[in-house]
Amino acid sequence: MTSLVNEPNSAPCWMSGCNCTVSLSQGSYKCGGCKPGFLGNQTSGCFPRKSCSALTFNPCDSHAHCSMERNGEVSCRCNVGWAGNGHTCGMDTDIDGYPDRSLPCMDNNKHCKQDNCVLTPNSGQEDADNDGIGDQCDEDADGDGIKNVEDNCRLVPNKDQQNSDSDSFGDSCDNCPTVSNSDQKDTDNNGQGDACDQDIDGDGIPNVLDNCPKVPNPMQT
């Protein structure tokens, strides 16, 4: 068998008890990754992977899976089709991370609150009119009495449906109310559409003088 040459102040992998894989080469050795069932690395060593099965009490819901973090903390996560904080899980029909019914979680976790669109995925739970029905499944998302399919400002209340230009956006939500701009493009995100913004890129140089009207370059180099 080829003799092994150890690095200073180190011992072969199996002698140092690193529980890692070892590869041999001419006159040397190399410690590899941790063996199955162990966590860590060559530098810090490999330690037995702690398992939830060793716990005397599993804090996770019966519809959640348990995992042990490296620091020894127990982590609970609800299974697919269920939602909650992991310690308490409820059915999640649309699989968007919110339960069909409110859950009695002690930590006030937002994912324990009832889904405002039980049958329609909406992980953001947006609700423009705060009526408890999510925008994704609310026929009148802004609560102005105009159904979404007819509303020219679906998320901004505007009962009068005023529309001064010829695009499909009402004045209440149009970033250029008097200039038609169906794309509503706003390069500098200042709330004013490019079609009517005198400084499209927001660099302080008016479009008529800007040598890069759509790319910020205040030095005009």
PDB file of C-alpha atoms in Angstrom:
ATOM      1  CA  MET A   1       0.000   0.000   0.000  1.00  0.00           C
ATOM      2  CA  THR A   2       1.289   3.476  -0.837  1.00  0.00           C
ATOM      3  CA  SER A   3       2.421   5.453   2.204  1.00  0.00           C
ATOM      4  CA  LEU A   4       0.514   8.661   2.942  1.00  0.00           C
ATOM      5  CA  VAL A   5       2.197  12.005   3.371  1.00  0.00           C
ATOM      6  CA  ASN A   6       0.292  14.153   5.862  1.00  0.00           C
ATOM      7  CA  GLU A   7       0.112  17.911   5.707  1.00  0.00           C
ATOM      8  CA  PRO A   8       1.571  19.745   8.771  1.00  0.00           C
ATOM      9  CA  ASN A   9      -0.557  19.381  11.898  1.00  0.00           C
ATOM     10  CA  SER A  10      -3.092  17.187  10.124  1.00  0.00           C
ATOM     11  CA  ALA A  11      -3.956  13.514  10.195  1.00  0.00           C
ATOM     12  CA  PRO A  12      -5.545  11.231   7.606  1.00  0.00           C
ATOM     13  CA  CYS A  13      -9.279  11.712   7.289  1.00  0.00           C
ATOM     14  CA  TRP A  14     -10.201   8.441   9.012  1.00  0.00           C
ATOM     15  CA  MET A  15      -7.783   9.157  11.882  1.00  0.00           C
ATOM     16  CA  SER A  16      -9.195  12.640  12.534  1.00  0.00           C
ATOM     17  CA  GLY A  17     -12.705  11.197  12.586  1.00  0.00           C
ATOM     18  CA  CYS A  18     -14.062  13.602  10.002  1.00  0.00           C
ATOM     19  CA  ASN A  19     -16.663  11.081   8.761  1.00  0.00           C
ATOM     20  CA  CYS A  20     -15.973  12.102   5.189  1.00  0.00           C
ATOM     21  CA  THR A  21     -15.106  10.314   1.980  1.00  0.00           C
ATOM     22  CA  VAL A  22     -11.429   9.762   1.168  1.00  0.00           C
ATOM     23  CA  SER A  23      -9.651   9.462  -2.150  1.00  0.00           C
ATOM     24  CA  LEU A  24      -6.084   8.142  -2.389  1.00  0.00           C
ATOM     25  CA  SER A  25      -3.434   9.199  -4.862  1.00  0.00           C
ATOM     26  CA  GLN A  26       0.306   8.569  -5.185  1.00  0.00           C
ATOM     27  CA  GLY A  27       1.812   9.422  -1.792  1.00  0.00           C
ATOM     28  CA  SER A  28      -1.103  11.558  -0.605  1.00  0.00           C
ATOM     29  CA  TYR A  29      -4.773  11.561   0.292  1.00  0.00           C
ATOM     30  CA  LYS A  30      -7.700  13.894  -0.121  1.00  0.00           C
ATOM     31  CA  CYS A  31     -10.675  14.318   2.189  1.00  0.00           C
ATOM     32  CA  GLY A  32     -13.942  14.606   0.289  1.00  0.00           C
ATOM     33  CA  GLY A  33     -17.467  15.557   1.232  1.00  0.00           C
ATOM     34  CA  CYS A  34     -19.297  14.326   4.304  1.00  0.00           C
ATOM     35  CA  LYS A  35     -20.664  10.804   4.300  1.00  0.00           C
ATOM     36  CA  PRO A  36     -24.431  10.257   4.128  1.00  0.00           C
ATOM     37  CA  GLY A  37     -26.005  11.100   7.461  1.00  0.00           C
ATOM     38  CA  PHE A  38     -23.383  13.738   8.287  1.00  0.00           C
ATOM     39  CA  LEU A  39     -23.242  17.515   7.791  1.00  0.00           C
ATOM     40  CA  GLY A  40     -20.279  19.907   7.593  1.00  0.00           C
ATOM     41  CA  ASN A  41     -17.081  20.186   5.553  1.00  0.00           C
ATOM     42  CA  GLN A  42     -13.367  19.323   5.571  1.00  0.00           C
ATOM     43  CA  THR A  43     -12.457  22.422   7.565  1.00  0.00           C
ATOM     44  CA  SER A  44     -14.972  22.220  10.400  1.00  0.00           C
ATOM     45  CA  GLY A  45     -15.419  18.448  10.266  1.00  0.00           C
ATOM     46  CA  CYS A  46     -18.495  16.322   9.647  1.00  0.00           C
ATOM     47  CA  PHE A  47     -21.048  15.814  12.377  1.00  0.00           C
ATOM     48  CA  PRO A  48     -24.018  13.444  12.610  1.00  0.00           C
ATOM     49  CA  ARG A  49     -27.112  14.883  10.957  1.00  0.00           C
ATOM     50  CA  LYS A  50     -29.674  15.456  13.666  1.00  0.00           C
ATOM     51  CA  SER A  51     -33.015  13.939  12.822  1.00  0.00           C
ATOM     52  CA  CYS A  52     -36.518  14.889  13.877  1.00  0.00           C
ATOM     53  CA  SER A  53     -37.175  11.196  14.460  1.00  0.00           C
ATOM     54  CA  ALA A  54     -34.942  11.425  17.520  1.00  0.00           C
ATOM     55  CA  LEU A  55     -37.178  14.046  19.135  1.00  0.00           C
ATOM     56  CA  THR A  56     -39.332  12.939  22.053  1.00  0.00           C
ATOM     57  CA  PHE A  57     -42.011  15.376  20.843  1.00  0.00           C
ATOM     58  CA  ASN A  58     -42.601  16.445  17.249  1.00  0.00           C
ATOM     59  CA  PRO A  59     -43.789  20.090  17.299  1.00  0.00           C
ATOM     60  CA  CYS A  60     -44.944  19.997  13.681  1.00  0.00           C
ATOM     61  CA  ASP A  61     -48.509  19.604  12.450  1.00  0.00           C
ATOM     62  CA  SER A  62     -49.486  16.191  11.121  1.00  0.00           C
ATOM     63  CA  HIS A  63     -49.687  17.809   7.666  1.00  0.00           C
ATOM     64  CA  ALA A  64     -46.204  19.338   7.886  1.00  0.00           C
ATOM     65  CA  HIS A  65     -42.682  18.021   7.507  1.00  0.00           C
ATOM     66  CA  CYS A  66     -40.000  18.465  10.121  1.00  0.00           C
ATOM     67  CA  SER A  67     -36.351  19.298   9.474  1.00  0.00           C
ATOM     68  CA  MET A  68     -33.415  19.883  11.789  1.00  0.00           C
ATOM     69  CA  GLU A  69     -31.251  22.932  11.095  1.00  0.00           C
ATOM     70  CA  ARG A  70     -27.470  22.845  11.602  1.00  0.00           C
ATOM     71  CA  ASN A  71     -27.772  24.855  14.797  1.00  0.00           C
ATOM     72  CA  GLY A  72     -30.106  22.232  16.210  1.00  0.00           C
ATOM     73  CA  GLU A  73     -33.294  24.232  15.776  1.00  0.00           C
ATOM     74  CA  VAL A  74     -36.374  22.409  14.528  1.00  0.00           C
ATOM     75  CA  SER A  75     -38.088  23.796  11.425  1.00  0.00           C
ATOM     76  CA  CYS A  76     -41.675  22.931  10.471  1.00  0.00           C
ATOM     77  CA  ARG A  77     -43.136  23.521   7.007  1.00  0.00           C
ATOM     78  CA  CYS A  78     -46.622  22.647   5.838  1.00  0.00           C
ATOM     79  CA  ASN A  79     -46.849  20.068   3.056  1.00  0.00           C
ATOM     80  CA  VAL A  80     -47.975  20.977  -0.462  1.00  0.00           C
ATOM     81  CA  GLY A  81     -51.724  21.599  -0.426  1.00  0.00           C
ATOM     82  CA  TRP A  82     -51.596  22.839   3.152  1.00  0.00           C
ATOM     83  CA  ALA A  83     -50.676  26.239   4.598  1.00  0.00           C
ATOM     84  CA  GLY A  84     -49.879  27.766   7.965  1.00  0.00           C
ATOM     85  CA  ASN A  85     -46.846  28.230  10.187  1.00  0.00           C
ATOM     86  CA  GLY A  86     -45.860  24.564  10.167  1.00  0.00           C
ATOM     87  CA  HIS A  87     -46.971  23.977  13.743  1.00  0.00           C
ATOM     88  CA  THR A  88     -50.565  24.445  12.594  1.00  0.00           C
ATOM     89  CA  CYS A  89     -51.622  23.736   9.006  1.00  0.00           C
ATOM     90  CA  GLY A  90     -54.912  24.037   7.171  1.00  0.00           C
ATOM     91  CA  MET A  91     -56.033  22.965   3.699  1.00  0.00           C
ATOM     92  CA  ASP A  92     -54.828  25.254   0.909  1.00  0.00           C
ATOM     93  CA  THR A  93     -56.970  24.423  -2.130  1.00  0.00           C
ATOM     94  CA  ASP A  94     -55.306  26.793  -4.597  1.00  0.00           C
ATOM     95  CA  ILE A  95     -51.787  26.143  -3.243  1.00  0.00           C
ATOM     96  CA  ASP A  96     -50.832  29.816  -2.864  1.00  0.00           C
ATOM     97  CA  GLY A  97     -49.545  29.586   0.700  1.00  0.00           C
ATOM     98  CA  TYR A  98     -52.722  30.696   2.503  1.00  0.00           C
ATOM     99  CA  PRO A  99     -55.249  28.331   4.140  1.00  0.00           C
ATOM    100  CA  ASP A 100     -58.886  28.121   3.088  1.00  0.00           C
ATOM    101  CA  ARG A 101     -59.899  28.965   6.661  1.00  0.00           C
ATOM    102  CA  SER A 102     -58.229  31.092   9.319  1.00  0.00           C
ATOM    103  CA  LEU A 103     -55.946  29.141  11.677  1.00  0.00           C
ATOM    104  CA  PRO A 104     -55.448  29.653  15.454  1.00  0.00           C
ATOM    105  CA  CYS A 105     -51.697  30.273  15.251  1.00  0.00           C
ATOM    106  CA  MET A 106     -50.043  31.713  18.356  1.00  0.00           C
ATOM    107  CA  ASP A 107     -47.392  33.701  16.445  1.00  0.00           C
ATOM    108  CA  ASN A 108     -49.791  35.738  14.246  1.00  0.00           C
ATOM    109  CA  ASN A 109     -48.056  34.358  11.161  1.00  0.00           C
ATOM    110  CA  LYS A 110     -49.575  35.948   8.043  1.00  0.00           C
ATOM    111  CA  HIS A 111     -49.822  32.526   6.418  1.00  0.00           C
ATOM    112  CA  CYS A 112     -52.347  31.525   9.076  1.00  0.00           C
ATOM    113  CA  LYS A 113     -54.831  34.130   7.836  1.00  0.00           C
ATOM    114  CA  GLN A 114     -57.703  32.952   5.654  1.00  0.00           C
ATOM    115  CA  ASP A 115     -57.088  33.118   1.909  1.00  0.00           C
ATOM    116  CA  ASN A 116     -59.077  36.002   0.423  1.00  0.00           C
ATOM    117  CA  CYS A 117     -59.376  34.035  -2.845  1.00  0.00           C
ATOM    118  CA  VAL A 118     -59.792  30.396  -1.827  1.00  0.00           C
ATOM    119  CA  LEU A 119     -60.013  28.992  -5.353  1.00  0.00           C
ATOM    120  CA  THR A 120     -57.712  31.438  -7.157  1.00  0.00           C
ATOM    121  CA  PRO A 121     -53.935  31.560  -6.491  1.00  0.00           C
ATOM    122  CA  ASN A 122     -52.901  35.012  -5.211  1.00  0.00           C
ATOM    123  CA  SER A 123     -49.825  34.802  -3.019  1.00  0.00           C
ATOM    124  CA  GLY A 124     -49.788  38.597  -2.576  1.00  0.00           C
ATOM    125  CA  GLN A 125     -53.358  38.672  -1.204  1.00  0.00           C
ATOM    126  CA  GLU A 126     -53.896  42.097  -2.831  1.00  0.00           C
ATOM    127  CA  ASP A 127     -57.245  43.684  -1.956  1.00  0.00           C
ATOM    128  CA  ALA A 128     -57.595  47.194  -3.417  1.00  0.00           C
ATOM    129  CA  ASP A 129     -60.946  48.014  -1.798  1.00  0.00           C
ATOM    130  CA  ASN A 130     -60.246  46.175   1.481  1.00  0.00           C
ATOM    131  CA  ASP A 131     -63.506  44.280   1.313  1.00  0.00           C
ATOM    132  CA  GLY A 132     -61.953  40.949   2.287  1.00  0.00           C
ATOM    133  CA  ILE A 133     -62.163  39.596  -1.259  1.00  0.00           C
ATOM    134  CA  GLY A 134     -58.844  39.492  -3.119  1.00  0.00           C
ATOM    135  CA  ASP A 135     -58.470  41.425  -6.363  1.00  0.00           C
ATOM    136  CA  GLN A 136     -57.894  38.192  -8.287  1.00  0.00           C
ATOM    137  CA  CYS A 137     -61.404  36.942  -7.559  1.00  0.00           C
ATOM    138  CA  ASP A 138     -63.324  40.180  -6.860  1.00  0.00           C
ATOM    139  CA  GLU A 139     -65.675  41.119  -9.697  1.00  0.00           C
ATOM    140  CA  ASP A 140     -65.364  44.771  -8.648  1.00  0.00           C
ATOM    141  CA  ALA A 141     -61.788  45.003  -7.367  1.00  0.00           C
ATOM    142  CA  ASP A 142     -61.833  48.729  -6.579  1.00  0.00           C
ATOM    143  CA  GLY A 143     -65.357  48.770  -5.145  1.00  0.00           C
ATOM    144  CA  ASP A 144     -66.622  51.661  -7.272  1.00  0.00           C
ATOM    145  CA  GLY A 145     -69.709  49.842  -8.495  1.00  0.00           C
ATOM    146  CA  ILE A 146     -68.299  49.189 -11.962  1.00  0.00           C
ATOM    147  CA  LYS A 147     -67.496  45.557 -12.762  1.00  0.00           C
ATOM    148  CA  ASN A 148     -63.868  44.860 -13.699  1.00  0.00           C
ATOM    149  CA  VAL A 149     -64.787  43.839 -17.254  1.00  0.00           C
ATOM    150  CA  GLU A 150     -66.274  47.304 -17.851  1.00  0.00           C
ATOM    151  CA  ASP A 151     -64.026  49.397 -15.573  1.00  0.00           C
ATOM    152  CA  ASN A 152     -61.361  51.538 -17.271  1.00  0.00           C
ATOM    153  CA  CYS A 153     -59.516  51.769 -13.929  1.00  0.00           C
ATOM    154  CA  ARG A 154     -59.847  48.315 -12.442  1.00  0.00           C
ATOM    155  CA  LEU A 155     -57.910  49.030  -9.226  1.00  0.00           C
ATOM    156  CA  VAL A 156     -58.700  52.751  -8.757  1.00  0.00           C
ATOM    157  CA  PRO A 157     -62.255  53.863  -7.861  1.00  0.00           C
ATOM    158  CA  ASN A 158     -63.715  56.087 -10.620  1.00  0.00           C
ATOM    159  CA  LYS A 159     -67.481  55.891 -10.883  1.00  0.00           C
ATOM    160  CA  ASP A 160     -67.562  58.582 -13.592  1.00  0.00           C
ATOM    161  CA  GLN A 161     -65.200  56.540 -15.843  1.00  0.00           C
ATOM    162  CA  GLN A 162     -63.776  59.817 -17.185  1.00  0.00           C
ATOM    163  CA  ASN A 163     -61.296  59.201 -20.029  1.00  0.00           C
ATOM    164  CA  SER A 164     -59.929  62.353 -21.707  1.00  0.00           C
ATOM    165  CA  ASP A 165     -57.750  60.622 -24.299  1.00  0.00           C
ATOM    166  CA  SER A 166     -58.398  57.721 -26.662  1.00  0.00           C
ATOM    167  CA  ASP A 167     -56.547  54.938 -24.802  1.00  0.00           C
ATOM    168  CA  SER A 168     -58.196  52.353 -22.562  1.00  0.00           C
ATOM    169  CA  PHE A 169     -57.098  53.899 -19.253  1.00  0.00           C
ATOM    170  CA  GLY A 170     -59.398  56.241 -17.329  1.00  0.00           C
ATOM    171  CA  ASP A 171     -58.044  59.561 -16.109  1.00  0.00           C
ATOM    172  CA  SER A 172     -57.850  58.272 -12.527  1.00  0.00           C
ATOM    173  CA  CYS A 173     -55.238  55.666 -13.399  1.00  0.00           C
ATOM    174  CA  ASP A 174     -53.750  57.017 -16.641  1.00  0.00           C
ATOM    175  CA  ASN A 175     -50.168  58.285 -16.263  1.00  0.00           C
ATOM    176  CA  CYS A 176     -50.823  60.608 -19.217  1.00  0.00           C
ATOM    177  CA  PRO A 177     -54.539  61.544 -18.896  1.00  0.00           C
ATOM    178  CA  THR A 178     -54.610  63.833 -21.935  1.00  0.00           C
ATOM    179  CA  VAL A 179     -52.155  61.983 -24.179  1.00  0.00           C
ATOM    180  CA  SER A 180     -52.994  58.558 -25.595  1.00  0.00           C
ATOM    181  CA  ASN A 181     -50.443  55.958 -24.422  1.00  0.00           C
ATOM    182  CA  SER A 182     -51.789  52.436 -24.275  1.00  0.00           C
ATOM    183  CA  ASP A 183     -48.437  51.026 -23.105  1.00  0.00           C
ATOM    184  CA  GLN A 184     -48.323  53.372 -20.043  1.00  0.00           C
ATOM    185  CA  LYS A 185     -44.525  53.260 -20.248  1.00  0.00           C
ATOM    186  CA  ASP A 186     -42.759  55.263 -17.546  1.00  0.00           C
ATOM    187  CA  THR A 187     -38.965  55.020 -17.935  1.00  0.00           C
ATOM    188  CA  ASP A 188     -38.024  56.936 -14.783  1.00  0.00           C
ATOM    189  CA  ASN A 189     -40.918  55.569 -12.709  1.00  0.00           C
ATOM    190  CA  ASN A 190     -42.012  59.022 -11.583  1.00  0.00           C
ATOM    191  CA  GLY A 191     -45.694  58.385 -12.189  1.00  0.00           C
ATOM    192  CA  GLN A 192     -45.738  60.370 -15.420  1.00  0.00           C
ATOM    193  CA  GLY A 193     -45.771  58.399 -18.664  1.00  0.00           C
ATOM    194  CA  ASP A 194     -43.058  58.880 -21.263  1.00  0.00           C
ATOM    195  CA  ALA A 195     -45.649  60.178 -23.732  1.00  0.00           C
ATOM    196  CA  CYS A 196     -46.153  63.347 -21.675  1.00  0.00           C
ATOM    197  CA  ASP A 197     -42.980  63.534 -19.550  1.00  0.00           C
ATOM    198  CA  GLN A 198     -40.682  66.446 -20.495  1.00  0.00           C
ATOM    199  CA  ASP A 199     -37.727  64.583 -18.923  1.00  0.00           C
ATOM    200  CA  ILE A 200     -38.298  60.926 -19.727  1.00  0.00           C
ATOM    201  CA  ASP A 201     -35.190  59.544 -18.022  1.00  0.00           C
ATOM    202  CA  GLY A 202     -35.372  61.872 -15.013  1.00  0.00           C
ATOM    203  CA  ASP A 203     -31.763  63.053 -15.252  1.00  0.00           C
ATOM    204  CA  GLY A 204     -32.635  66.744 -15.037  1.00  0.00           C
ATOM    205  CA  ILE A 205     -32.053  67.391 -18.746  1.00  0.00           C
ATOM    206  CA  PRO A 206     -35.227  68.153 -20.788  1.00  0.00           C
ATOM    207  CA  ASN A 207     -35.844  65.732 -23.652  1.00  0.00           C
ATOM    208  CA  VAL A 208     -35.293  68.461 -26.286  1.00  0.00           C
ATOM    209  CA  LEU A 209     -31.781  69.074 -24.953  1.00  0.00           C
ATOM    210  CA  ASP A 210     -30.895  65.557 -23.811  1.00  0.00           C
ATOM    211  CA  ASN A 211     -28.475  63.620 -26.032  1.00  0.00           C
ATOM    212  CA  CYS A 212     -29.803  60.408 -24.423  1.00  0.00           C
ATOM    213  CA  PRO A 213     -33.459  61.190 -23.656  1.00  0.00           C
ATOM    214  CA  LYS A 214     -34.261  57.695 -22.409  1.00  0.00           C
ATOM    215  CA  VAL A 215     -31.013  56.909 -20.565  1.00  0.00           C
ATOM    216  CA  PRO A 216     -29.968  59.007 -17.502  1.00  0.00           C
ATOM    217  CA  ASN A 217     -26.750  60.935 -18.261  1.00  0.00           C
ATOM    218  CA  PRO A 218     -26.744  64.288 -16.437  1.00  0.00           C
ATOM    219  CA  MET A 219     -23.128  64.950 -17.555  1.00  0.00           C
ATOM    220  CA  GLN A 220     -24.165  64.591 -21.243  1.00  0.00           C
ATOM    221  CA  THR A 221     -20.746  63.129 -22.030  1.00  0.00           C
TER     222      THR A 221
END
